[in-house]
Tab-separated table of N, CA and C in Angstrom:
chain	number	residue	atom	x	y	z
U	1	UNK	N	-14.921	-47.842	-49.509
U	1	UNK	CA	-15.850	-47.119	-48.587
U	1	UNK	C	-15.288	-45.908	-47.992
U	2	UNK	N	-13.888	-46.069	-47.593
U	2	UNK	CA	-13.203	-45.092	-46.787
U	2	UNK	C	-13.194	-43.869	-47.811
U	3	UNK	N	-13.027	-44.063	-49.010
U	3	UNK	CA	-12.856	-42.921	-49.983
U	3	UNK	C	-14.182	-42.183	-50.018
U	4	UNK	N	-15.338	-42.763	-49.982
U	4	UNK	CA	-16.524	-42.176	-50.069
U	4	UNK	C	-16.834	-41.352	-48.944
U	5	UNK	N	-16.385	-41.705	-47.615
U	5	UNK	CA	-16.612	-41.050	-46.375
U	5	UNK	C	-15.736	-39.831	-46.415
U	6	UNK	N	-14.518	-39.976	-46.902
U	6	UNK	CA	-13.546	-38.821	-46.948
U	6	UNK	C	-14.183	-37.766	-47.797
U	7	UNK	N	-14.683	-38.301	-49.031
U	7	UNK	CA	-15.129	-37.303	-49.979
U	7	UNK	C	-16.299	-36.404	-49.342
U	8	UNK	N	-17.339	-37.149	-48.615
U	8	UNK	CA	-18.523	-36.713	-48.195
U	8	UNK	C	-17.961	-35.539	-47.011
U	9	UNK	N	-17.085	-36.026	-46.278
U	9	UNK	CA	-16.481	-34.965	-45.201
U	9	UNK	C	-15.996	-33.702	-45.846
U	10	UNK	N	-15.074	-33.972	-46.933
U	10	UNK	CA	-14.544	-32.685	-47.579
U	10	UNK	C	-15.722	-31.843	-48.153
U	11	UNK	N	-16.821	-32.501	-48.740
U	11	UNK	CA	-17.989	-31.716	-49.276
U	11	UNK	C	-18.609	-30.958	-48.144
U	12	UNK	N	-18.808	-31.521	-46.919
U	12	UNK	CA	-19.410	-30.950	-45.823
U	12	UNK	C	-18.410	-29.856	-45.240
U	13	UNK	N	-17.137	-30.089	-45.236
U	13	UNK	CA	-16.161	-28.994	-44.757
U	13	UNK	C	-16.198	-27.780	-45.896
U	14	UNK	N	-16.259	-27.980	-47.143
U	14	UNK	CA	-16.341	-27.062	-48.121
U	14	UNK	C	-17.660	-26.235	-47.888
U	15	UNK	N	-18.718	-26.944	-47.738
U	15	UNK	CA	-20.053	-26.292	-47.578
U	15	UNK	C	-19.906	-25.446	-46.274
U	16	UNK	N	-19.404	-25.867	-45.280
U	16	UNK	CA	-19.294	-25.126	-43.887
U	16	UNK	C	-18.389	-23.737	-44.210
U	17	UNK	N	-17.343	-24.079	-44.905
U	17	UNK	CA	-16.375	-22.982	-45.280
U	17	UNK	C	-17.128	-21.964	-46.117
U	18	UNK	N	-17.868	-22.311	-47.156
U	18	UNK	CA	-18.656	-21.303	-47.930
U	18	UNK	C	-19.573	-20.656	-47.083
U	19	UNK	N	-20.290	-21.250	-46.306
U	19	UNK	CA	-21.199	-20.719	-45.321
U	19	UNK	C	-20.521	-19.621	-44.591
U	20	UNK	N	-19.367	-20.017	-43.967
U	20	UNK	CA	-18.644	-18.988	-43.083
U	20	UNK	C	-18.175	-17.838	-43.901
U	21	UNK	N	-17.681	-17.983	-45.124
U	21	UNK	CA	-17.309	-17.064	-46.091
U	21	UNK	C	-18.535	-16.125	-46.259
U	22	UNK	N	-19.512	-16.619	-46.580
U	22	UNK	CA	-20.829	-15.875	-46.931
U	22	UNK	C	-21.269	-14.971	-45.699
U	23	UNK	N	-21.079	-15.517	-44.496
U	23	UNK	CA	-21.418	-14.796	-43.160
U	23	UNK	C	-20.507	-13.562	-42.898
U	24	UNK	N	-19.202	-13.893	-43.141
U	24	UNK	CA	-18.250	-12.895	-43.128
U	24	UNK	C	-18.530	-11.722	-44.100
U	25	UNK	N	-18.760	-12.116	-45.408
U	25	UNK	CA	-18.971	-11.103	-46.353
U	25	UNK	C	-20.210	-10.258	-45.896
U	26	UNK	N	-21.236	-10.919	-45.577
U	26	UNK	CA	-22.404	-10.300	-45.045
U	26	UNK	C	-22.163	-9.223	-43.981
U	27	UNK	N	-21.455	-9.687	-42.966
U	27	UNK	CA	-21.020	-8.848	-41.880
U	27	UNK	C	-20.112	-7.738	-42.441
U	28	UNK	N	-19.330	-7.993	-43.299
U	28	UNK	CA	-18.358	-6.955	-43.922
U	28	UNK	C	-19.251	-5.865	-44.598
U	29	UNK	N	-20.245	-6.325	-45.326
U	29	UNK	CA	-21.176	-5.364	-45.888
U	29	UNK	C	-21.787	-4.457	-44.970
U	30	UNK	N	-22.343	-5.254	-43.855
U	30	UNK	CA	-23.275	-4.529	-42.867
U	30	UNK	C	-22.252	-3.426	-42.036
U	31	UNK	N	-21.043	-3.790	-41.864
U	31	UNK	CA	-20.009	-2.729	-41.268
U	31	UNK	C	-19.597	-1.668	-42.114
U	32	UNK	N	-19.605	-1.867	-43.433
U	32	UNK	CA	-19.232	-0.756	-44.382
U	32	UNK	C	-20.658	0.124	-44.342
U	33	UNK	N	-21.711	-0.394	-44.328
U	33	UNK	CA	-22.994	0.315	-44.241
U	33	UNK	C	-23.025	1.227	-43.128
U	34	UNK	N	-22.735	0.651	-41.841
U	34	UNK	CA	-22.520	1.409	-40.618
U	34	UNK	C	-21.606	2.522	-40.619
U	35	UNK	N	-20.408	2.279	-41.307
U	35	UNK	CA	-19.378	3.267	-41.558
U	35	UNK	C	-19.877	4.365	-42.325
U	36	UNK	N	-20.667	4.023	-43.398
U	36	UNK	CA	-21.151	5.036	-44.347
U	36	UNK	C	-22.104	5.808	-43.733
U	37	UNK	N	-23.125	5.274	-42.968
U	37	UNK	CA	-24.025	6.086	-42.147
U	37	UNK	C	-23.495	6.979	-41.272
U	38	UNK	N	-22.607	6.354	-40.472
U	38	UNK	CA	-21.890	7.208	-39.310
U	38	UNK	C	-21.105	8.409	-39.998
U	39	UNK	N	-20.564	8.277	-41.142
U	39	UNK	CA	-19.925	9.251	-41.793
U	39	UNK	C	-20.793	10.269	-42.307
U	40	UNK	N	-22.014	9.760	-42.842
U	40	UNK	CA	-23.021	10.716	-43.401
U	40	UNK	C	-23.619	11.654	-42.296
U	41	UNK	N	-23.842	10.957	-41.106
U	41	UNK	CA	-24.511	11.998	-40.134
U	41	UNK	C	-23.521	12.850	-39.527
U	42	UNK	N	-22.211	12.768	-39.700
U	42	UNK	CA	-21.119	13.530	-39.102
U	42	UNK	C	-20.679	14.434	-40.192
U	43	UNK	N	-20.332	14.122	-41.315
U	43	UNK	CA	-19.759	14.951	-42.452
U	43	UNK	C	-20.204	14.558	-43.794
U	44	UNK	N	-21.394	14.956	-44.242
U	44	UNK	CA	-21.932	14.627	-45.495
U	44	UNK	C	-21.169	14.894	-46.534
U	45	UNK	N	-20.131	15.845	-46.601
U	45	UNK	CA	-19.450	16.240	-47.764
U	45	UNK	C	-18.104	15.542	-47.862
U	46	UNK	N	-17.859	14.374	-46.889
U	46	UNK	CA	-16.765	13.693	-47.016
U	46	UNK	C	-17.011	12.288	-47.481
U	47	UNK	N	-16.338	11.710	-48.541
U	47	UNK	CA	-16.546	10.454	-49.083
U	47	UNK	C	-15.876	9.381	-48.123
U	48	UNK	N	-16.362	8.171	-48.460
U	48	UNK	CA	-15.602	7.001	-47.703
U	48	UNK	C	-14.096	6.948	-48.119
U	49	UNK	N	-13.710	7.478	-49.442
U	49	UNK	CA	-12.543	7.244	-49.775
U	49	UNK	C	-11.548	8.373	-48.992
U	50	UNK	N	-12.220	9.576	-48.865
U	50	UNK	CA	-11.603	10.529	-48.289
U	50	UNK	C	-11.432	10.346	-46.661
U	51	UNK	N	-12.403	9.574	-46.185
U	51	UNK	CA	-12.489	9.063	-44.755
U	51	UNK	C	-11.393	8.032	-44.534
U	52	UNK	N	-10.967	7.263	-45.627
U	52	UNK	CA	-9.915	6.271	-45.423
U	52	UNK	C	-8.648	7.027	-45.350
U	53	UNK	N	-8.403	8.145	-45.949
U	53	UNK	CA	-7.146	9.066	-45.824
U	53	UNK	C	-7.159	9.506	-44.409
U	54	UNK	N	-8.131	9.976	-43.881
U	54	UNK	CA	-8.335	10.416	-42.473
U	54	UNK	C	-7.909	9.268	-41.681
U	55	UNK	N	-8.438	8.160	-41.739
U	55	UNK	CA	-8.268	6.844	-40.848
U	55	UNK	C	-6.629	6.542	-40.952
U	56	UNK	N	-6.069	6.544	-42.055
U	56	UNK	CA	-4.593	6.219	-42.186
U	56	UNK	C	-3.906	7.304	-41.443
U	57	UNK	N	-4.105	8.487	-41.459
U	57	UNK	CA	-3.309	9.670	-40.919
U	57	UNK	C	-3.460	9.424	-39.396
U	58	UNK	N	-4.755	9.121	-39.084
U	58	UNK	CA	-5.069	8.858	-37.463
U	58	UNK	C	-4.140	7.715	-37.073
U	59	UNK	N	-3.989	6.770	-37.650
U	59	UNK	CA	-3.392	5.582	-37.401
U	59	UNK	C	-1.981	5.603	-37.394
U	60	UNK	N	-1.349	6.303	-38.485
U	60	UNK	CA	0.077	6.459	-38.921
U	60	UNK	C	0.791	7.775	-38.403
U	61	UNK	N	0.059	8.603	-38.288
U	61	UNK	CA	0.555	10.069	-38.081
U	61	UNK	C	0.927	10.675	-39.335
U	62	UNK	N	1.723	11.653	-39.255
U	62	UNK	CA	1.989	12.456	-40.505
U	62	UNK	C	2.884	11.591	-41.698
U	63	UNK	N	2.514	11.619	-42.803
U	63	UNK	CA	3.023	10.953	-43.865
U	63	UNK	C	3.356	11.773	-45.065
U	64	UNK	N	4.346	11.225	-45.933
U	64	UNK	CA	4.548	11.872	-47.227
U	64	UNK	C	3.435	11.418	-48.079
U	65	UNK	N	3.013	12.113	-48.968
U	65	UNK	CA	1.778	11.666	-49.835
U	65	UNK	C	2.185	10.205	-50.485
U	66	UNK	N	3.421	10.161	-50.850
U	66	UNK	CA	3.822	8.917	-51.545
U	66	UNK	C	3.651	7.679	-50.704
U	67	UNK	N	4.000	7.929	-49.322
U	67	UNK	CA	3.623	6.847	-48.404
U	67	UNK	C	2.247	6.682	-48.152
U	68	UNK	N	1.567	7.628	-48.041
U	68	UNK	CA	0.017	7.689	-48.126
U	68	UNK	C	-0.473	6.922	-49.164
U	69	UNK	N	-0.122	7.193	-50.478
U	69	UNK	CA	-0.555	6.447	-51.637
U	69	UNK	C	-0.427	4.997	-51.498
U	70	UNK	N	0.834	4.604	-50.968
U	70	UNK	CA	1.214	3.234	-50.836
U	70	UNK	C	0.285	2.596	-49.811
U	71	UNK	N	0.011	3.222	-48.702
U	71	UNK	CA	-0.793	2.547	-47.730
U	71	UNK	C	-2.363	2.433	-48.094
U	72	UNK	N	-2.731	3.350	-49.085
U	72	UNK	CA	-4.136	3.289	-49.611
U	72	UNK	C	-4.258	2.487	-50.898
U	73	UNK	N	-3.126	2.097	-51.360
U	73	UNK	CA	-2.938	1.284	-52.614
U	73	UNK	C	-3.610	1.970	-53.742
U	74	UNK	N	-3.148	3.293	-53.856
U	74	UNK	CA	-3.601	4.274	-54.873
U	74	UNK	C	-2.450	4.823	-55.682
U	75	UNK	N	-2.736	5.459	-56.857
U	75	UNK	CA	-1.699	6.089	-57.442
U	75	UNK	C	-1.240	7.401	-56.707
U	76	UNK	N	-0.125	7.969	-56.773
U	76	UNK	CA	0.359	9.038	-55.997
U	76	UNK	C	-0.616	10.323	-56.477
U	77	UNK	N	-0.944	10.344	-57.776
U	77	UNK	CA	-1.712	11.453	-58.258
U	77	UNK	C	-3.003	11.546	-57.608
U	78	UNK	N	-3.533	10.219	-57.384
U	78	UNK	CA	-4.982	10.091	-56.715
U	78	UNK	C	-4.919	10.474	-55.242
U	79	UNK	N	-3.849	10.253	-54.545
U	79	UNK	CA	-3.602	10.470	-53.172
U	79	UNK	C	-3.455	12.076	-53.136
U	80	UNK	N	-2.786	12.663	-54.173
U	80	UNK	CA	-2.565	14.122	-54.095
U	80	UNK	C	-3.771	14.770	-54.255
U	81	UNK	N	-4.703	14.377	-55.224
U	81	UNK	CA	-5.910	14.960	-55.331
U	81	UNK	C	-6.812	14.887	-54.021
U	82	UNK	N	-6.804	13.731	-53.638
U	82	UNK	CA	-7.707	13.474	-52.203
U	82	UNK	C	-7.181	14.383	-51.254
U	83	UNK	N	-5.827	14.580	-51.143
U	83	UNK	CA	-5.279	15.459	-50.152
U	83	UNK	C	-5.722	16.808	-50.456
U	84	UNK	N	-5.666	17.368	-51.562
U	84	UNK	CA	-5.942	18.649	-52.135
U	84	UNK	C	-7.474	18.906	-51.569
U	85	UNK	N	-8.283	17.971	-51.780
U	85	UNK	CA	-9.666	18.187	-51.243
U	85	UNK	C	-9.768	18.298	-49.840
U	86	UNK	N	-8.977	17.449	-49.181
U	86	UNK	CA	-9.112	17.513	-47.537
U	86	UNK	C	-8.392	18.730	-47.029
U	87	UNK	N	-7.472	19.253	-47.688
U	87	UNK	CA	-6.983	20.439	-47.289
U	87	UNK	C	-7.935	21.620	-47.436
U	88	UNK	N	-8.583	21.698	-48.575
U	88	UNK	CA	-9.544	22.650	-48.780
U	88	UNK	C	-10.709	22.512	-47.705
U	89	UNK	N	-10.962	21.290	-47.272
U	89	UNK	CA	-11.939	21.107	-46.255
U	89	UNK	C	-11.363	21.528	-44.808
U	90	UNK	N	-10.239	21.642	-44.744
U	90	UNK	CA	-9.439	21.978	-43.549
U	90	UNK	C	-9.453	20.671	-42.500
U	91	UNK	N	-9.451	19.492	-43.240
U	91	UNK	CA	-9.564	18.174	-42.382
U	91	UNK	C	-7.908	17.799	-42.266
U	92	UNK	N	-7.197	18.017	-43.266
U	92	UNK	CA	-5.690	17.751	-43.048
U	92	UNK	C	-4.861	18.969	-43.378
U	93	UNK	N	-3.606	18.840	-43.031
U	93	UNK	CA	-2.678	20.024	-43.067
U	93	UNK	C	-1.414	19.445	-43.845
U	94	UNK	N	-0.806	20.315	-44.821
U	94	UNK	CA	0.538	20.013	-45.167
U	94	UNK	C	1.475	20.877	-44.574
U	95	UNK	N	2.684	20.138	-44.475
U	95	UNK	CA	3.705	20.770	-43.918
U	95	UNK	C	5.137	20.409	-44.457
U	96	UNK	N	5.974	21.293	-44.540
U	96	UNK	CA	7.331	21.058	-45.059
U	96	UNK	C	8.225	20.584	-44.079
U	97	UNK	N	9.133	19.684	-44.364
U	97	UNK	CA	9.987	19.143	-43.466
U	97	UNK	C	11.009	20.240	-42.967
U	98	UNK	N	11.296	20.056	-41.606
U	98	UNK	CA	12.435	21.145	-41.130
U	98	UNK	C	13.658	20.663	-41.611
U	99	UNK	N	13.976	19.408	-41.723
U	99	UNK	CA	15.450	19.037	-42.076
U	99	UNK	C	15.504	19.278	-43.593
U	100	UNK	N	14.558	18.842	-44.338
U	100	UNK	CA	14.795	18.889	-45.835
U	100	UNK	C	13.249	19.438	-46.396
U	101	UNK	N	13.431	20.689	-46.881
U	101	UNK	CA	12.295	21.523	-47.270
U	101	UNK	C	11.646	20.962	-48.540
U	102	UNK	N	12.129	20.054	-49.103
U	102	UNK	CA	11.624	19.329	-50.309
U	102	UNK	C	10.540	18.464	-49.852
U	103	UNK	N	10.694	17.892	-48.674
U	103	UNK	CA	9.730	16.867	-48.178
U	103	UNK	C	8.436	17.374	-47.499
U	104	UNK	N	7.320	17.060	-48.127
U	104	UNK	CA	6.104	17.590	-47.624
U	104	UNK	C	5.299	16.360	-46.962
U	105	UNK	N	4.850	16.546	-45.830
U	105	UNK	CA	4.005	15.591	-45.050
U	105	UNK	C	2.612	16.098	-44.947
U	106	UNK	N	1.656	15.231	-44.852
U	106	UNK	CA	0.267	15.456	-44.597
U	106	UNK	C	-0.033	14.898	-43.176
U	107	UNK	N	-0.929	15.580	-42.585
U	107	UNK	CA	-1.346	15.212	-41.143
U	107	UNK	C	-2.831	15.567	-40.918
U	108	UNK	N	-3.361	14.936	-40.013
U	108	UNK	CA	-4.732	15.389	-39.551
U	108	UNK	C	-4.658	16.748	-38.841
U	109	UNK	N	-5.638	17.500	-39.234
U	109	UNK	CA	-5.835	18.744	-38.561
U	109	UNK	C	-6.521	18.573	-37.314
U	110	UNK	N	-6.749	19.500	-36.418
U	110	UNK	CA	-7.706	19.278	-35.287
U	110	UNK	C	-8.957	19.020	-35.755
U	111	UNK	N	-9.558	19.667	-36.793
U	111	UNK	CA	-10.906	19.366	-37.213
U	111	UNK	C	-11.077	17.909	-37.780
U	112	UNK	N	-9.976	17.495	-38.519
U	112	UNK	CA	-9.969	16.115	-39.051
U	112	UNK	C	-9.863	15.153	-37.981
U	113	UNK	N	-9.103	15.268	-36.944
U	113	UNK	CA	-9.103	14.397	-35.805
U	113	UNK	C	-10.317	14.394	-34.962
U	114	UNK	N	-11.164	15.531	-34.819
U	114	UNK	CA	-12.446	15.515	-34.372
U	114	UNK	C	-13.379	14.608	-35.023
U	115	UNK	N	-13.343	14.760	-36.346
U	115	UNK	CA	-14.303	14.174	-37.212
U	115	UNK	C	-14.096	12.680	-37.258
U	116	UNK	N	-12.769	12.149	-37.080
U	116	UNK	CA	-12.458	10.690	-36.944
U	116	UNK	C	-13.064	10.268	-35.619
U	117	UNK	N	-12.865	11.026	-34.593
U	117	UNK	CA	-13.325	10.590	-33.192
U	117	UNK	C	-14.901	10.726	-33.291
U	118	UNK	N	-15.480	11.714	-33.932
U	118	UNK	CA	-16.920	11.639	-33.701
U	118	UNK	C	-17.464	10.508	-34.693
U	119	UNK	N	-17.044	10.141	-35.797
U	119	UNK	CA	-17.572	9.047	-36.617
U	119	UNK	C	-17.267	7.714	-35.790
U	120	UNK	N	-16.138	7.631	-35.172
U	120	UNK	CA	-15.768	6.392	-34.489
U	120	UNK	C	-16.861	6.336	-33.281
U	121	UNK	N	-17.356	7.190	-32.645
U	121	UNK	CA	-18.304	7.286	-31.513
U	121	UNK	C	-19.508	6.804	-32.159
U	122	UNK	N	-19.913	7.406	-33.316
U	122	UNK	CA	-21.168	6.980	-33.993
U	122	UNK	C	-21.136	5.431	-34.342
U	123	UNK	N	-20.185	5.087	-35.065
U	123	UNK	CA	-20.066	3.753	-35.298
U	123	UNK	C	-20.182	2.721	-34.165
U	124	UNK	N	-19.528	3.105	-33.013
U	124	UNK	CA	-19.346	2.254	-31.876
U	124	UNK	C	-21.012	2.182	-31.350
U	125	UNK	N	-21.518	3.373	-31.367
U	125	UNK	CA	-22.921	3.323	-30.821
U	125	UNK	C	-23.852	2.464	-31.682
U	126	UNK	N	-23.782	2.516	-32.872
U	126	UNK	CA	-24.712	1.735	-33.855
U	126	UNK	C	-24.220	0.217	-33.663
U	127	UNK	N	-23.025	-0.038	-33.658
U	127	UNK	CA	-22.563	-1.395	-33.542
U	127	UNK	C	-23.054	-2.011	-32.067
U	128	UNK	N	-22.992	-1.212	-31.186
U	128	UNK	CA	-23.386	-1.635	-30.026
U	128	UNK	C	-24.853	-1.938	-29.932
U	129	UNK	N	-25.767	-1.084	-30.638
U	129	UNK	CA	-27.150	-1.405	-30.763
U	129	UNK	C	-27.444	-2.676	-31.427
U	130	UNK	N	-26.559	-2.952	-32.601
U	130	UNK	CA	-26.760	-4.148	-33.352
U	130	UNK	C	-26.504	-5.275	-32.420
U	131	UNK	N	-25.466	-5.223	-31.639
U	131	UNK	CA	-25.032	-6.331	-30.939
U	131	UNK	C	-26.015	-6.745	-29.861
U	132	UNK	N	-26.521	-5.719	-29.189
U	132	UNK	CA	-27.645	-5.861	-28.198
U	132	UNK	C	-28.892	-6.715	-28.925
U	133	UNK	N	-29.342	-6.262	-30.139
U	133	UNK	CA	-30.469	-7.009	-30.642
U	133	UNK	C	-30.063	-8.424	-31.042
U	134	UNK	N	-28.731	-8.718	-31.098
U	134	UNK	CA	-28.563	-10.090	-31.483
U	134	UNK	C	-28.650	-10.971	-30.285
């Protein structure tokens, strides 16, 4: 009898765990949608992938493209192409190192920092509205 009770408890725990995972996945999708809407209202020509670059630079400061690629878990060539596009949009800047001119770092420009701040304000406002409705 004890084995049946233990098996039943494991089944209930697994079902509860699955429900929790489903709830977290649903919340995650909703938050990604909030991020996408917030980004679209502020800068319709910046993709979510490009915005991830801006967020990494906002959080970590100036980085070598190789380090940025590692942080984003993408190939260096992909990171280079994303940086090229963001430089053209004047959202990031490239700078050579003062100690070693071969080292190139990318960092947020003033426009890039303002975009990140504006999207964050928009996201916070939308999440605040969602929380109030709950």
